[in-house]
CSV table of C-alpha atoms and ligand atoms in Angstrom, one decimal:
chain,number,residue,atom,x,y,z
A,1172,MET,CA,-22.9,140.6,-121.4
A,1173,LYS,CA,-23.9,144.0,-120.1
A,1174,ALA,CA,-21.8,147.0,-121.4
A,1175,ILE,CA,-21.9,150.8,-121.6
A,1176,VAL,CA,-22.2,151.6,-125.3
A,1177,GLN,CA,-22.5,154.7,-127.4
A,1178,ASP,CA,-23.5,154.9,-131.1
A,1179,ALA,CA,-22.4,158.5,-131.7
A,1180,TYR,CA,-20.1,161.1,-130.1
A,1181,GLY,CA,-21.8,163.4,-127.6
A,1182,SER,CA,-22.6,164.0,-124.0
A,1183,ALA,CA,-23.1,161.4,-121.2
A,1184,ASP,CA,-26.7,161.2,-122.4
A,1185,ARG,CA,-25.3,159.0,-125.3
A,1186,LEU,CA,-24.2,156.3,-122.9
A,1187,GLU,CA,-26.5,153.3,-122.7
A,1188,LEU,CA,-26.4,150.1,-120.8
A,1189,ARG,CA,-27.0,147.3,-123.3
A,1190,ASP,CA,-26.6,143.6,-123.8
A,1191,ILE,CA,-23.9,142.9,-126.4
A,1192,ASP,CA,-21.7,139.9,-127.4
A,1193,ARG,CA,-18.7,139.0,-125.2
A,1194,PRO,CA,-15.4,140.0,-126.9
A,1195,VAL,CA,-13.1,137.3,-128.1
A,1196,PRO,CA,-9.4,137.9,-127.2
A,1197,ARG,CA,-6.8,137.9,-130.0
A,1198,ASP,CA,-3.6,135.8,-129.8
A,1199,ASP,CA,-1.7,138.4,-127.6
A,1200,GLU,CA,-4.7,139.4,-125.6
A,1201,VAL,CA,-6.5,138.4,-122.4
A,1202,LEU,CA,-10.2,138.4,-121.7
A,1203,VAL,CA,-10.8,140.0,-118.4
A,1204,GLU,CA,-13.9,139.6,-116.3
A,1205,ILE,CA,-14.1,143.2,-115.2
A,1206,ARG,CA,-14.8,143.9,-111.5
A,1207,ALA,CA,-14.0,147.6,-111.4
A,1208,ALA,CA,-13.1,150.3,-114.0
A,1209,GLY,CA,-11.4,153.6,-113.5
A,1210,LEU,CA,-13.0,156.8,-114.8
A,1211,GLY,CA,-11.0,159.9,-115.8
A,1212,PRO,CA,-10.9,162.6,-118.5
A,1213,GLU,CA,-9.7,160.0,-121.1
A,1214,VAL,CA,-13.2,158.5,-121.0
A,1215,TRP,CA,-14.7,162.0,-121.6
A,1216,HIS,CA,-12.4,162.5,-124.6
A,1217,LEU,CA,-13.4,159.1,-126.1
A,1218,MET,CA,-17.1,159.8,-125.4
A,1219,THR,CA,-17.2,163.3,-127.0
A,1220,GLY,CA,-14.6,162.8,-129.7
A,1221,ARG,CA,-12.9,166.0,-128.5
A,1222,PRO,CA,-10.5,167.4,-129.4
A,1223,LEU,CA,-11.6,166.8,-132.9
A,1224,MET,CA,-8.1,165.8,-134.1
A,1225,ALA,CA,-8.4,162.7,-131.9
A,1226,ARG,CA,-11.2,161.4,-134.2
A,1227,VAL,CA,-8.5,160.5,-136.8
A,1228,ALA,CA,-7.6,157.7,-134.5
A,1229,LEU,CA,-10.9,157.1,-132.6
A,1230,GLY,CA,-13.2,157.1,-135.6
A,1231,LEU,CA,-14.1,160.1,-137.8
A,1232,ARG,CA,-18.0,160.0,-137.6
A,1233,LYS,CA,-18.5,157.7,-134.6
A,1234,PRO,CA,-16.3,155.8,-132.1
A,1235,LYS,CA,-14.7,152.8,-133.7
A,1236,ASN,CA,-15.0,151.0,-130.4
A,1237,PRO,CA,-18.6,151.7,-129.1
A,1238,VAL,CA,-17.9,150.4,-125.6
A,1239,ARG,CA,-16.5,153.0,-123.1
A,1240,GLY,CA,-13.9,152.5,-120.4
A,1241,TRP,CA,-10.1,152.5,-120.5
A,1242,ASP,CA,-8.7,151.1,-117.2
A,1243,GLY,CA,-9.9,147.9,-115.5
A,1244,ALA,CA,-9.3,145.4,-112.8
A,1245,GLY,CA,-10.7,141.9,-112.6
A,1246,ARG,CA,-10.1,138.2,-113.1
A,1247,VAL,CA,-8.7,136.5,-116.2
A,1248,GLU,CA,-11.4,134.6,-118.0
A,1249,SER,CA,-9.3,133.2,-120.9
A,1250,VAL,CA,-6.1,134.0,-122.7
A,1251,GLY,CA,-5.0,134.1,-126.4
A,1252,SER,CA,-2.7,131.5,-127.8
A,1253,LYS,CA,0.5,133.5,-127.4
A,1254,VAL,CA,-0.1,134.7,-123.8
A,1255,THR,CA,2.1,132.9,-121.3
A,1256,ASP,CA,2.2,135.3,-118.4
A,1257,PHE,CA,-1.5,134.9,-117.3
A,1258,LYS,CA,-3.9,132.1,-116.8
A,1259,PRO,CA,-7.7,131.9,-116.1
A,1260,GLY,CA,-8.5,133.0,-112.5
A,1261,ASP,CA,-5.5,135.4,-112.1
A,1262,GLU,CA,-6.4,138.8,-110.7
A,1263,VAL,CA,-5.1,141.6,-113.0
A,1264,PHE,CA,-5.2,145.3,-113.5
A,1265,GLY,CA,-4.2,147.6,-116.4
A,1266,ASN,CA,-5.3,149.1,-119.6
A,1267,CYS,CA,-8.5,147.3,-120.8
A,1268,GLU,CA,-10.3,149.4,-123.5
A,1269,GLY,CA,-14.0,148.9,-123.2
A,1270,SER,CA,-13.8,148.2,-119.5
A,1271,PHE,CA,-17.3,149.6,-118.7
A,1272,ALA,CA,-18.6,146.1,-119.4
A,1273,GLU,CA,-18.7,142.6,-117.8
A,1274,TYR,CA,-15.8,141.5,-120.0
A,1275,ALA,CA,-13.1,143.3,-121.9
A,1276,ARG,CA,-10.1,142.4,-124.0
A,1277,ALA,CA,-6.7,143.6,-123.0
A,1278,LYS,CA,-3.2,143.3,-124.5
A,1279,ALA,CA,-1.2,141.1,-122.2
A,1280,SER,CA,1.7,143.7,-122.4
A,1281,LYS,CA,-0.6,146.3,-120.8
A,1282,LEU,CA,-1.7,144.2,-117.8
A,1283,ALA,CA,-0.1,143.1,-114.6
A,1284,HIS,CA,-1.1,141.0,-111.6
A,1285,LYS,CA,-3.2,143.0,-109.2
A,1286,PRO,CA,-1.5,144.3,-106.0
A,1287,VAL,CA,-2.5,141.7,-103.4
A,1288,ASN,CA,-3.4,144.3,-100.7
A,1289,LEU,CA,-5.7,146.3,-103.0
A,1290,THR,CA,-9.4,145.9,-103.7
A,1291,PHE,CA,-10.5,145.7,-107.4
A,1292,GLU,CA,-11.8,149.3,-107.0
A,1293,GLN,CA,-8.4,150.6,-105.7
A,1294,ALA,CA,-6.5,148.7,-108.4
A,1295,ALA,CA,-8.8,150.1,-111.1
A,1296,ALA,CA,-8.0,153.6,-109.8
A,1297,LEU,CA,-4.3,153.2,-110.7
A,1298,PRO,CA,-3.5,152.5,-114.4
A,1299,VAL,CA,-3.6,155.6,-116.6
A,1300,SER,CA,-3.4,158.2,-113.8
A,1301,ALA,CA,-0.7,156.6,-111.7
A,1302,MET,CA,1.4,155.6,-114.7
A,1303,THR,CA,1.1,159.1,-116.0
A,1304,ALA,CA,2.3,160.5,-112.7
A,1305,LEU,CA,5.2,158.0,-112.6
A,1306,GLN,CA,6.3,158.9,-116.2
A,1307,ALA,CA,5.9,162.6,-115.5
A,1308,LEU,CA,8.3,162.4,-112.5
A,1309,SER,CA,11.0,160.5,-114.4
A,1310,GLY,CA,14.3,161.5,-116.0
A,1311,THR,CA,15.2,165.2,-115.2
A,1312,ALA,CA,11.8,165.6,-113.6
A,1313,ARG,CA,12.5,163.0,-110.9
A,1314,PRO,CA,13.0,165.2,-107.8
A,1315,ARG,CA,15.9,164.8,-105.5
A,1316,PRO,CA,15.4,165.0,-101.7
A,1317,GLY,CA,14.7,168.6,-100.6
A,1318,GLN,CA,13.8,169.9,-104.1
A,1319,GLN,CA,10.7,172.0,-104.6
A,1320,VAL,CA,7.9,170.5,-106.7
A,1321,LEU,CA,4.7,172.2,-107.9
A,1322,VAL,CA,1.8,170.0,-108.9
A,1323,ILE,CA,-0.9,171.9,-110.7
A,1324,GLY,CA,-4.3,170.0,-110.5
A,1325,ALA,CA,-3.2,168.2,-107.4
A,1326,SER,CA,-6.5,166.9,-106.2
A,1327,GLY,CA,-7.4,165.1,-109.4
A,1328,GLY,CA,-6.5,161.6,-110.7
A,1329,VAL,CA,-3.0,162.3,-112.0
A,1330,GLY,CA,-2.3,165.0,-109.4
A,1331,CYS,CA,-2.9,162.9,-106.3
A,1332,TYR,CA,-0.4,160.3,-107.5
A,1333,ALA,CA,2.1,163.0,-108.5
A,1334,VAL,CA,1.9,164.5,-105.0
A,1335,GLN,CA,2.4,161.1,-103.4
A,1336,LEU,CA,5.3,160.1,-105.6
A,1337,ALA,CA,7.1,163.5,-105.3
A,1338,THR,CA,6.7,163.4,-101.5
A,1339,MET,CA,8.1,159.8,-101.5
A,1340,TYR,CA,11.1,160.9,-103.5
A,1341,GLY,CA,11.8,163.4,-100.7
A,1342,ALA,CA,10.7,166.6,-102.3
A,1343,GLU,CA,8.8,169.5,-100.7
A,1344,VAL,CA,5.5,169.6,-102.6
A,1345,THR,CA,3.2,172.4,-103.3
A,1346,GLY,CA,-0.2,171.4,-104.7
A,1347,VAL,CA,-2.6,173.6,-106.7
A,1348,CYS,CA,-6.3,172.7,-106.4
A,1349,GLY,CA,-9.8,174.3,-106.1
A,1350,PRO,CA,-11.5,175.4,-103.0
A,1351,GLY,CA,-12.2,172.5,-100.6
A,1352,GLY,CA,-9.4,170.4,-102.0
A,1353,ALA,CA,-6.7,171.6,-99.6
A,1354,ASP,CA,-7.1,169.0,-96.8
A,1355,PHE,CA,-7.2,166.2,-99.4
A,1356,VAL,CA,-4.0,167.4,-101.1
A,1357,ARG,CA,-2.2,167.8,-97.8
A,1358,SER,CA,-3.3,164.2,-96.9
A,1359,GLN,CA,-1.5,163.0,-100.1
A,1360,GLY,CA,1.7,164.6,-98.8
A,1361,ALA,CA,1.8,168.2,-100.0
A,1362,ALA,CA,3.5,170.7,-97.6
A,1363,HIS,CA,1.8,173.7,-99.2
A,1364,VAL,CA,-1.5,174.2,-101.0
A,1365,ILE,CA,-2.5,177.0,-103.4
A,1366,ASP,CA,-6.2,177.5,-104.1
A,1367,TYR,CA,-6.3,178.5,-107.7
A,1368,THR,CA,-9.4,180.6,-107.1
A,1369,ALA,CA,-7.8,182.6,-104.3
A,1370,GLY,CA,-4.3,183.3,-105.6
A,1371,ASP,CA,-2.3,182.1,-108.6
A,1372,ILE,CA,1.0,180.3,-108.7
A,1373,THR,CA,3.0,183.5,-109.3
A,1374,GLY,CA,1.6,185.4,-106.3
A,1375,GLY,CA,-1.4,185.6,-104.0
A,1376,PRO,CA,-1.9,184.6,-100.4
A,1377,HIS,CA,0.1,181.4,-100.0
A,1378,ASP,CA,3.2,180.3,-98.2
A,1379,SER,CA,4.8,178.2,-100.9
A,1380,PRO,CA,8.2,178.9,-102.5
A,1381,ARG,CA,8.2,181.0,-105.7
A,1382,ARG,CA,10.7,178.9,-107.8
A,1383,TYR,CA,10.3,175.2,-108.3
A,1384,ASP,CA,12.8,172.6,-109.5
A,1385,VAL,CA,10.0,170.5,-111.0
A,1386,ILE,CA,6.5,171.5,-112.2
A,1387,VAL,CA,3.9,168.9,-113.2
A,1388,ASP,CA,1.1,170.7,-115.0
A,1389,ASN,CA,-2.2,168.8,-115.2
A,1390,ALA,CA,-4.7,171.6,-115.4
A,1391,GLY,CA,-5.5,175.3,-116.0
A,1392,GLN,CA,-3.9,176.1,-119.4
A,1393,ARG,CA,-1.5,178.6,-117.8
A,1394,PRO,CA,0.7,180.2,-120.5
A,1395,LEU,CA,4.2,178.9,-120.8
A,1396,PRO,CA,5.8,182.3,-119.8
A,1397,VAL,CA,3.8,182.2,-116.5
A,1398,LEU,CA,5.0,178.7,-115.7
A,1399,ARG,CA,8.6,179.5,-116.7
A,1400,ARG,CA,8.7,182.4,-114.3
A,1401,VAL,CA,8.2,180.1,-111.3
A,1402,LEU,CA,10.4,177.4,-112.7
A,1403,ALA,CA,14.1,177.3,-111.5
A,1404,PRO,CA,16.6,178.4,-114.2
A,1405,ARG,CA,17.6,174.7,-114.7
A,1406,GLY,CA,14.3,173.2,-113.6
A,1407,THR,CA,12.0,170.8,-115.5
A,1408,LEU,CA,8.4,171.5,-116.5
A,1409,VAL,CA,6.2,168.6,-117.6
A,1410,ILE,CA,3.0,169.4,-119.4
A,1411,VAL,CA,0.6,166.5,-118.7
A,1412,GLY,CA,-2.8,167.9,-119.6
A,1413,GLY,CA,-5.4,170.5,-119.0
A,1414,GLU,CA,-8.8,170.8,-120.5
A,1415,GLY,CA,-9.9,173.7,-122.8
A,1416,GLY,CA,-8.1,175.1,-125.8
A,1417,THR,CA,-9.4,175.0,-129.4
A,1418,ALA,CA,-12.0,172.6,-130.7
A,1419,PHE,CA,-9.6,170.9,-133.0
A,1420,PHE,CA,-6.4,170.7,-130.9
A,1421,GLY,CA,-7.9,171.0,-127.4
A,1422,GLY,CA,-5.2,171.7,-124.9
A,1423,LEU,CA,-2.4,170.0,-126.9
A,1424,THR,CA,-0.7,173.0,-128.5
A,1425,ARG,CA,0.8,174.2,-125.2
A,1426,GLY,CA,2.8,171.0,-124.7
A,1427,LEU,CA,4.0,171.0,-128.3
A,1428,ARG,CA,5.2,174.6,-127.9
A,1429,ALA,CA,7.0,173.7,-124.7
A,1430,ALA,CA,8.8,170.8,-126.4
A,1431,LEU,CA,9.8,173.0,-129.4
A,1432,LEU,CA,11.2,175.7,-127.1
A,1433,SER,CA,13.1,173.5,-124.8
A,1434,PRO,CA,16.3,173.0,-126.8
A,1435,PHE,CA,16.8,176.8,-126.9
A,1436,VAL,CA,16.4,177.6,-123.1
A,1437,GLY,CA,18.1,176.5,-119.9
A,1438,GLN,CA,15.0,175.1,-118.5
A,1439,ASN,CA,13.8,171.6,-119.5
A,1440,LEU,CA,10.3,171.8,-121.0
A,1441,ARG,CA,8.6,168.4,-121.6
A,1442,ASN,CA,5.3,167.4,-123.2
A,1443,LEU,CA,4.2,164.1,-121.8
A,1444,VAL,CA,2.2,161.5,-123.7
A,1445,SER,CA,2.0,158.6,-121.3
A,1446,THR,CA,2.1,155.0,-122.5
A,1447,ALA,CA,0.6,151.9,-120.8
A,1448,ARG,CA,3.3,149.3,-120.1
A,1449,ARG,CA,3.7,146.4,-117.9
A,1450,GLU,CA,7.0,147.6,-116.3
A,1451,ASP,CA,5.2,150.6,-114.9
A,1452,LEU,CA,2.2,148.6,-113.7
A,1453,LEU,CA,4.7,146.3,-111.9
A,1454,ALA,CA,6.4,149.4,-110.3
A,1455,LEU,CA,2.9,150.5,-109.1
A,1456,LYS,CA,2.2,147.0,-107.8
A,1457,ASP,CA,5.4,147.2,-105.8
A,1458,LEU,CA,4.8,150.7,-104.5
A,1459,THR,CA,1.2,149.9,-103.4
A,1460,GLU,CA,2.1,146.5,-101.8
A,1461,ASN,CA,4.8,148.3,-99.8
A,1462,GLY,CA,2.4,151.0,-98.7
A,1463,LYS,CA,4.3,153.8,-100.4
A,1464,LEU,CA,1.4,154.6,-102.8
A,1465,VAL,CA,-2.3,154.5,-101.9
A,1466,PRO,CA,-5.0,154.9,-104.6
A,1467,PRO,CA,-7.6,157.4,-103.3
A,1468,VAL,CA,-11.0,156.3,-104.5
A,1469,ASP,CA,-13.4,159.3,-104.1
A,1470,ARG,CA,-16.6,157.5,-105.1
A,1471,THR,CA,-17.8,154.4,-106.8
A,1472,TYR,CA,-20.8,154.1,-109.2
A,1473,PRO,CA,-22.5,150.9,-110.3
A,1474,LEU,CA,-22.2,150.1,-114.1
A,1475,ALA,CA,-25.8,151.2,-114.7
A,1476,GLU,CA,-25.0,154.7,-113.3
A,1477,THR,CA,-21.9,155.3,-115.5
A,1478,ALA,CA,-23.5,158.3,-117.2
A,1479,GLU,CA,-24.1,160.0,-113.8
A,1480,ALA,CA,-20.4,159.2,-112.9
A,1481,VAL,CA,-19.3,161.0,-116.1
A,1482,ARG,CA,-21.5,164.0,-115.2
A,1483,HIS,CA,-19.8,164.0,-111.8
A,1484,LEU,CA,-16.4,164.1,-113.6
A,1485,GLU,CA,-17.6,166.9,-115.8
A,1486,ARG,CA,-18.8,169.0,-112.9
A,1487,GLY,CA,-15.3,168.6,-111.5
A,1488,HIS,CA,-13.9,168.3,-108.0
A,1489,PRO,CA,-13.4,164.5,-107.6
A,1490,ARG,CA,-10.8,164.0,-104.9
A,1491,GLY,CA,-8.6,161.3,-106.4
A,1492,LYS,CA,-10.4,158.8,-108.7
A,1493,LEU,CA,-13.9,157.9,-109.6
A,1494,VAL,CA,-14.5,154.1,-110.2
A,1495,ILE,CA,-17.2,152.1,-111.9
A,1496,THR,CA,-18.0,148.8,-110.2
A,1497,VAL,CA,-19.2,145.9,-112.4
B,479,NAP,N1,-0.4,163.4,-121.1
B,479,NAP,C1,-1.0,162.3,-120.8
B,479,NAP,O1,-0.6,161.2,-121.3
B,479,NAP,C2,-2.2,162.3,-119.9
B,479,NAP,C3,-2.6,161.1,-119.2
B,479,NAP,C4,-3.7,161.2,-118.3
B,479,NAP,C5,-4.4,162.4,-118.2
B,479,NAP,N2,-4.0,163.5,-119.0
B,479,NAP,C6,-4.7,164.8,-118.9
B,479,NAP,O2,-4.3,165.4,-117.7
B,479,NAP,C7,-5.3,166.2,-117.2
B,479,NAP,C8,-5.6,165.8,-115.7
B,479,NAP,O3,-6.1,164.5,-115.6
B,479,NAP,P1,-6.8,164.1,-114.2
B,479,NAP,O4,-7.2,162.7,-114.4
B,479,NAP,O5,-5.9,164.4,-113.1
B,479,NAP,O6,-8.1,165.0,-114.2
B,479,NAP,P2,-9.0,165.3,-113.0
B,479,NAP,O7,-9.1,164.1,-112.1
B,479,NAP,O8,-10.3,165.9,-113.6
B,479,NAP,O9,-8.3,166.5,-112.1
B,479,NAP,C9,-8.1,167.8,-112.6
B,479,NAP,C10,-7.5,168.6,-111.4
B,479,NAP,O10,-7.2,169.9,-111.9
B,479,NAP,C11,-7.7,170.9,-110.9
B,479,NAP,N3,-8.0,172.1,-111.6
B,479,NAP,C12,-9.1,172.4,-112.4
B,479,NAP,N4,-8.9,173.7,-112.9
B,479,NAP,C13,-7.7,174.1,-112.4
B,479,NAP,C14,-7.0,175.3,-112.6
B,479,NAP,N5,-7.5,176.4,-113.3
B,479,NAP,N6,-5.8,175.5,-112.0
B,479,NAP,C15,-5.3,174.4,-111.2
B,479,NAP,N7,-5.9,173.3,-111.0
B,479,NAP,C16,-7.1,173.1,-111.6
B,479,NAP,C17,-8.9,170.2,-110.3
B,479,NAP,O11,-9.3,170.7,-109.1
B,479,NAP,P3,-10.8,171.0,-108.8
B,479,NAP,O12,-11.6,169.8,-109.1
B,479,NAP,O13,-10.8,171.3,-107.3
B,479,NAP,O14,-11.2,172.2,-109.6
B,479,NAP,C18,-8.4,168.8,-110.2
B,479,NAP,O15,-7.5,168.7,-109.1
B,479,NAP,C19,-6.5,166.0,-118.1
B,479,NAP,O16,-6.5,167.1,-119.0
B,479,NAP,C20,-6.2,164.7,-118.8
B,479,NAP,O17,-6.9,164.6,-120.1
B,479,NAP,C21,-3.0,163.4,-119.8
């Protein structure tokens, strides 16, 4: 089968389209004939082996799994002996490591049947990004109607879903994005938009409120004191991500500091590490089939042009998700 493979960590130049053996599913796994695969920063991290601490799990000298890709949507080709929920021919979506390939193995517990009204491309745009937004806006961060929510990095993969979900919960949403992203972020449901190059969240030329009940932080590495200044006294901050930081820890230290500080302050400060699970995929299936959540696919690239798609991601400014078609 054809697959996007890399033999060493590095830039998108390392990604090669090659013929390799088709994977064989284990007892609790499904072999998926991939039709489309989502592309986001997680692929960049797997490709570069950055931050360096991630290599403890990914492989110290080179990636343990040489095939790139994380999310996928396609048809079940075969199932392992312990899989009872899926059968060959079913259309599925979810977490399929090595999804930039014609076939990928996936744990049955991290898959669900594809929403019937979505294309494979749209379904592949959901898993990690939409599950992360869903998990970010849960617990004390689930906004009540009328509450103020700030989504930092609102035009990207996680941000677009966070804006849609917070709006659906009845919140008044302010989205932070780069120049040119405002119309897209408003189209996802935001009432206010802040261009991070024109004015920052604590001031500048924008009409948004200055204290938020919930902040979902996906980008920009703003220091915790800056975020806490615009968070309501009993509000919840969820640190989801943000590129940059040190070579070893990347952007991870801010989230850890937030979690350590949280017990000692009135505000709730959370660090999110999202997990792929069927119950959340089923919630996304329900939301998309009811028209409450719409996956925005900015652009699709054929498998052979995956390296160019990753370069697009690195240059920034995708509106929603990039998707590889297989
Ligand atoms: N915690 C978890 O479990 C988890 C799960 C998934 C992803 N993540 C992480 O979450 C982050 C976001 O992922 P994503 O898929 O949404 O990435 P993405 O699609 O690349 O989106 C990034 C967004 O951030 C905006 N942005 C860039 N610089 C900014 C700044 N200084 N201030 C405010 N906004 C800025 C971008 O706008 P422009 O393009 O206009 O600049 C874009 O809207 C990544 O770091 C990713 O690794 C974490």
